[in-house]
Amino acid sequence: MLRTITPRNARVKRVLKNREAKTEENIKTAIFIRGSQTSQIVNDALADLYMLKKPYAVNFTKKNQIHPFEDHSNLQFFSQKNDASLFVIGTHSKKRPNTLTFARMFDHQLLDMMEVSIEKGTPMKDFKTPKSAIGMKPCFMFNGDMWDQNPHYIMFKSMILDFYHGQTVDKVALAGLEYVISVTSGPMTSEGKPGKIYLRTYTIVLKRSGVKLPRIELVEMGPSMDMTFGRMTEAKPDVWKQSLRVPKELKPKKKKNITKDVMGDTVGRIHLGKQDFDKIQTRKMKGLKKRTASTEDDKDSSEKKQRVNESDDEE
Amino acid sequence: MDVSGVLEAHKQKFKSVSVEGKVIPLEYDLGLLTAYDQNPIDEAELKKNKDEYLQSLSRDNAQLLFNEIFQLPTISDDNGVMAMLPVPTTLLPREKPLPKPKPETRWEKFAKAKGIVNRKKERMVFDDNTGEYKPRWGYKGINDDGSKDWIIEVPSGANPMEDQYEARREAKKERIDKNDKRRQRNLEEAAVASKMDQKTVNKGERPNMDNARAMKRKEIENQILISKNSTASAGKFDEAIKGDLKPKGIKRKFEPNVTADLSKEKAGNMSILDRVVGKNGEDLVNVRKAIKATKSRK
C-alpha cells in the first residue's frame, strides 16, 4: 500500500534507519484523531492528552471518517506513514457520547484497543494553576483493588503507562519529577459491571518537613476525567506474546557466585584452579628442610667447625 | 541542656512525611515511577466530596512513592542529583518486532577468524607536509588521491606521453566501482543467506553465509534456464555466450496441423479451457494456495 522509499540522500537514509526495528526502541509516537462527529468535551480531552504527550505526538486537526471497531485499516496506514504506534480517536454520537478510543499497534498492525466514554471532563485550561513543562516524565498511581483483576482495567493501566511513561531510563533527576497521573477505580455497579474510573493529574510541590524526606503537596493541573468503559478488543495471544519479547541485550544480567548468608553478609565464591602442592611457594624454614645422608655428614663437619671456633674463642 | 523539647517544637511546625492507614502496603514499580494501591476506596467519602477525597488519597500515595524514590541510590551529575532506577517490572509491549540478526559480510567473517578487532581511530591526523591537523578521510583529508597535486612525477615504468592526472582519476573511479560491486555482492548474499537460514534467524542467531554463495549461483543458473526455455525455440538457437551452460536435450514438439483423430484435438483444447476458465464453473482461485501465498508474504 505504501511505496517503499529508496533513500537518495544521507538524511532520508538516517530517517529510515531510525524507523527500523531496534533492540532499544524509540519513544512511541501517538496520533490524536477526531472522528466524523465530536463534542466540546471530546475536543478538550484530545487537546489535553495531546499536550501531555508532546513532543512525541501528532495532532490531526481535520475530521476523519474513522470507526476503529468496524474497520481498522486506516489505522495501519496512519501508523506506517507517521511511524506511530499509539492512537487516540475521539468521537461523539447519540449512542456513544463523548467517546475516546485508545489503540495500540504492533508492527503497524492493530494490537489491542479499548473505548472509554467521558462522563465528566474538566480541561487543563479550566484549572488556573501552574502547569508542568512539556516533555517531563510523570509518576503514576493506580488506586483501587480492580487494577489486576478485570481485563478492562488491566488494559487501561497498560495503555496509560505505555502512552505517558516516555523513555525507559536507568536514572532520573529528582528535581525533574514534576507531575503525577492518578487513576482511581470507583466501585462496581450493582449489575456487577466495571464502575467508573477517575483520572486526575496533579503537579508535585515539595515542601520542607524537618526530616530529609520532603513533604509532598499536590496541586491539580488537569485534565480531570470521569470515565466508564466501553467496548474492547484484546490482543491475539501469540501476537501479544511476541510483542512482550525482550531482546537478550536488555535482559538483566544475573550476578553469579555472590550470595547473602543467614546473617545478611554478602559472601562471594572464588574459583581457583587446581593447586600443585609440591610447587607452591611458601616461606622457607631451613630447619624443616628434608635431610638426606650427604647433608647429615656436612652438618657434622660444620658442627665440628663451630666447636673448634668456639673453643678458640674461649681461649 | 535538653534539646528534645526544641526539636519537638521544630518538628511540630512541619507536616509529617509518614502516611498512616494503609492496610495493604503499596506495590511499587520504580522503573516506571508507579505505585499500585490495593486498599479499598472509601465509597462514602467518594460520593460526598469526590475531588477532595481523590486529592488527599493521591497525595498520600504520592508521599509514599516519593519516600521510596528518595531511598534509591543516587549519583551526582551535571544535571543535579540523579536517582538510579531499577529495571521496570511491568511488561509493556514493544511497537516493532525484535530486529532480525543480519548475516556476516565477507570482511566480518574474515576479521572474526583472524581475530582482527576494530579499534576507534582519531578523526584528525597531523600532516607533516603542511604542519597542521587534517581529517583522516573525507573532505580535505590527508589521503586524498593526489589528483589535486600541482605536480606529479611520471613513474619509472609509465609512458611519458600519458596524462598522469587522467590516470589518477581513472584509478579512483576503478576503486569506487570495485567497492560498489563488493557492496552489491554483500547485499545479495545476505538476502540469500537470511532466506535460507530462516530457522537460525528465528532463534536469534546470525545466518551462515557459506552456502549462500553456492545457492545464489544456482539460483542465477536456474533463472537463465527458465529464460531460455521461455523463448520460442526453447533456447536452442540463442546466441552462445562465453562460459554459458549448455542446456541438454531441449526439443520442442510440434503437433501436426491437421490430425485424423479429432478427439485428441478436442481433449487438448478442453484441457486448456479448463485451466483458464475452471472446471464446471469452479473458482479460478485455488483457495488453499492463495491462503498459503498471503501467509508467506506476511
Coordinates of C-alpha atoms in Angstrom, one line a residue, chain A residues 100-297:
Chain A
L100 CA -12.3 8.1 23.3
T101 CA -10.8 5.0 21.8
F102 CA -7.2 4.1 22.7
A103 CA -5.5 1.8 20.3
R104 CA -2.0 0.3 20.1
M105 CA -0.1 -1.1 17.1
F106 CA 2.5 -3.8 16.9
D107 CA 4.5 -3.9 13.6
H108 CA 1.9 -1.5 12.2
Q109 CA -0.9 -4.0 12.8
L110 CA -3.6 -3.5 15.4
L111 CA -2.5 -5.0 18.7
D112 CA -5.4 -4.0 21.0
M113 CA -7.9 -1.2 21.6
M114 CA -10.4 0.0 24.1
E115 CA -13.2 2.5 24.3
V116 CA -14.0 4.8 27.2
S117 CA -16.8 7.4 27.5
I118 CA -16.2 10.5 29.4
E119 CA -19.0 11.3 31.9
K120 CA -17.5 14.5 33.2
G121 CA -14.3 16.2 32.0
T122 CA -12.5 19.3 33.1
P123 CA -9.8 20.5 30.7
M124 CA -6.5 21.9 31.7
K125 CA -7.4 25.5 30.8
D126 CA -10.2 25.5 33.4
F127 CA -7.6 25.0 36.2
K128 CA -5.9 28.3 36.8
T129 CA -2.9 26.7 38.2
P130 CA 0.7 26.4 37.0
K131 CA 1.4 23.5 34.6
S132 CA 4.4 21.3 34.3
A133 CA 6.9 21.8 31.4
I134 CA 6.3 19.9 28.2
G135 CA 8.0 16.5 27.8
M136 CA 8.6 15.7 31.5
K137 CA 8.4 12.2 32.9
P138 CA 5.3 11.7 35.1
C139 CA 4.8 9.5 38.1
F140 CA 1.8 7.2 38.1
M141 CA -0.7 5.9 40.7
F142 CA -3.3 3.3 40.3
N143 CA -5.7 3.2 43.3
G144 CA -8.3 0.6 44.0
D145 CA -8.3 -3.2 44.0
M146 CA -9.6 -3.7 40.5
W147 CA -6.5 -2.9 38.6
D148 CA -5.2 -6.5 38.4
Q149 CA -8.5 -8.4 38.2
N150 CA -10.7 -7.1 35.4
P151 CA -9.4 -7.2 31.8
H152 CA -10.7 -3.7 31.1
Y153 CA -8.7 -2.3 34.0
I154 CA -5.6 -4.3 33.1
M155 CA -5.7 -2.9 29.5
F156 CA -6.4 0.6 30.6
K157 CA -3.5 0.5 33.1
S158 CA -1.2 -0.8 30.3
M159 CA -2.4 1.9 27.9
I160 CA -1.8 4.8 30.3
L161 CA 1.6 3.5 31.2
D162 CA 2.5 2.9 27.6
F163 CA 1.3 6.4 26.5
Y164 CA 2.9 8.5 29.1
H165 CA 5.9 6.8 30.6
G166 CA 8.3 8.3 28.0
Q167 CA 11.7 6.8 27.8
T168 CA 12.7 3.9 30.0
V169 CA 15.8 5.3 31.7
D170 CA 18.0 3.9 34.4
K171 CA 18.4 7.2 36.2
V172 CA 16.1 10.2 36.7
A173 CA 16.8 13.7 38.1
L174 CA 15.0 14.1 41.4
A175 CA 14.2 17.7 40.6
G176 CA 12.6 16.7 37.3
L177 CA 9.6 14.8 38.8
E178 CA 7.0 17.4 38.2
Y179 CA 3.6 15.8 37.9
V180 CA 1.7 12.7 38.7
I181 CA -1.2 11.0 36.9
S182 CA -3.5 9.3 39.3
V183 CA -6.2 6.9 38.2
T184 CA -8.7 5.6 40.8
S185 CA -11.2 2.9 40.2
G186 CA -14.7 3.5 41.6
P187 CA -17.0 0.8 43.0
M188 CA -18.5 -1.8 40.7
T189 CA -22.1 -1.2 39.5
S190 CA -25.0 -3.0 41.0
E191 CA -25.1 -5.3 37.9
G192 CA -21.6 -6.4 38.5
K193 CA -20.2 -4.3 35.6
P194 CA -17.0 -2.3 35.9
G195 CA -17.6 1.0 37.6
K196 CA -16.3 4.5 36.8
I197 CA -12.6 5.4 36.8
Y198 CA -11.4 8.8 37.8
L199 CA -8.3 10.2 36.1
R200 CA -6.6 13.2 37.8
T201 CA -3.4 15.0 37.1
Y202 CA -1.5 16.9 39.7
T203 CA 1.7 18.9 39.9
I204 CA 4.0 18.0 42.7
V205 CA 5.2 20.6 45.2
L206 CA 8.0 19.6 47.6
K207 CA 7.8 21.2 51.0
R208 CA 10.3 21.2 53.9
S209 CA 9.5 18.7 56.5
G210 CA 12.1 18.9 59.1
V211 CA 13.5 15.5 58.0
K212 CA 15.4 14.5 54.9
L213 CA 12.4 13.3 53.0
P214 CA 10.3 16.2 51.7
R215 CA 6.6 16.7 52.3
I216 CA 4.6 16.3 49.1
E217 CA 1.7 18.6 48.3
L218 CA -0.4 18.2 45.1
V219 CA -2.0 20.9 43.0
E220 CA -4.5 19.9 40.5
M221 CA -3.3 20.7 37.0
G222 CA -5.8 18.9 34.8
P223 CA -7.1 17.2 32.8
S224 CA -9.6 15.6 35.1
M225 CA -11.9 12.9 33.6
D226 CA -14.5 10.6 35.0
M227 CA -14.9 7.7 32.6
T228 CA -16.7 4.4 32.0
F229 CA -15.5 1.5 30.0
G230 CA -17.0 0.7 26.6
R231 CA -16.0 -1.9 24.0
M232 CA -12.7 -3.6 24.0
T233 CA -10.6 -5.6 21.5
E234 CA -8.0 -7.7 23.2
A235 CA -4.7 -8.7 21.5
K236 CA -4.4 -12.1 20.0
P237 CA -2.3 -14.2 22.4
D238 CA 0.5 -15.1 20.0
V239 CA 0.9 -11.5 18.8
W240 CA 0.8 -10.3 22.4
K241 CA 3.5 -12.8 23.4
Q242 CA 5.7 -11.7 20.5
S243 CA 5.3 -8.1 21.5
L244 CA 6.5 -8.7 25.0
R245 CA 9.7 -10.4 24.0
V246 CA 12.7 -8.7 25.5
P247 CA 16.0 -8.9 23.5
K248 CA 18.9 -10.7 25.0
E249 CA 20.9 -7.4 25.4
L250 CA 18.3 -5.8 27.6
K251 CA 17.7 -8.7 29.9
P252 CA 19.1 -8.0 33.4
K253 CA 22.3 -9.9 33.8
K254 CA 22.5 -12.5 36.6
K255 CA 25.2 -12.0 39.2
K256 CA 26.9 -15.3 39.7
N257 CA 28.8 -16.6 42.8
I258 CA 27.5 -13.9 45.1
T259 CA 25.1 -14.9 47.9
K260 CA 23.8 -13.4 51.2
D261 CA 24.3 -15.7 54.2
V262 CA 21.9 -16.0 57.1
M263 CA 23.5 -13.1 58.9
G264 CA 22.9 -10.8 56.0
D265 CA 26.6 -10.6 55.0
T266 CA 27.5 -10.8 51.3
V267 CA 29.5 -13.9 50.6
G268 CA 31.4 -14.4 47.4
R269 CA 32.8 -17.6 45.9
I270 CA 36.1 -17.6 44.1
H271 CA 37.0 -20.5 41.9
L272 CA 40.8 -21.2 41.9
G273 CA 42.3 -23.8 39.6
K274 CA 44.0 -27.0 40.8
Q275 CA 47.0 -26.4 43.0
D276 CA 50.2 -28.5 42.8
F277 CA 51.2 -28.7 46.4
D278 CA 54.8 -29.6 45.5
K279 CA 55.4 -26.4 43.7
I280 CA 53.7 -23.9 46.0
Q281 CA 55.9 -21.0 47.1
T282 CA 55.9 -20.9 50.8
R283 CA 58.2 -19.3 53.5
K284 CA 61.4 -21.3 53.7
M285 CA 62.4 -22.6 57.1
K286 CA 65.8 -24.1 56.9
G287 CA 65.3 -26.3 59.9
L288 CA 62.3 -28.0 58.3
K289 CA 64.2 -29.0 55.2
K290 CA 64.3 -32.6 54.3
R291 CA 67.6 -34.2 55.5
T292 CA 69.4 -36.8 53.4
A293 CA 72.6 -38.8 54.2
S294 CA 75.0 -36.4 52.5
T295 CA 73.6 -33.4 54.2
E296 CA 74.0 -35.1 57.6
D297 CA 77.7 -35.5 57.0

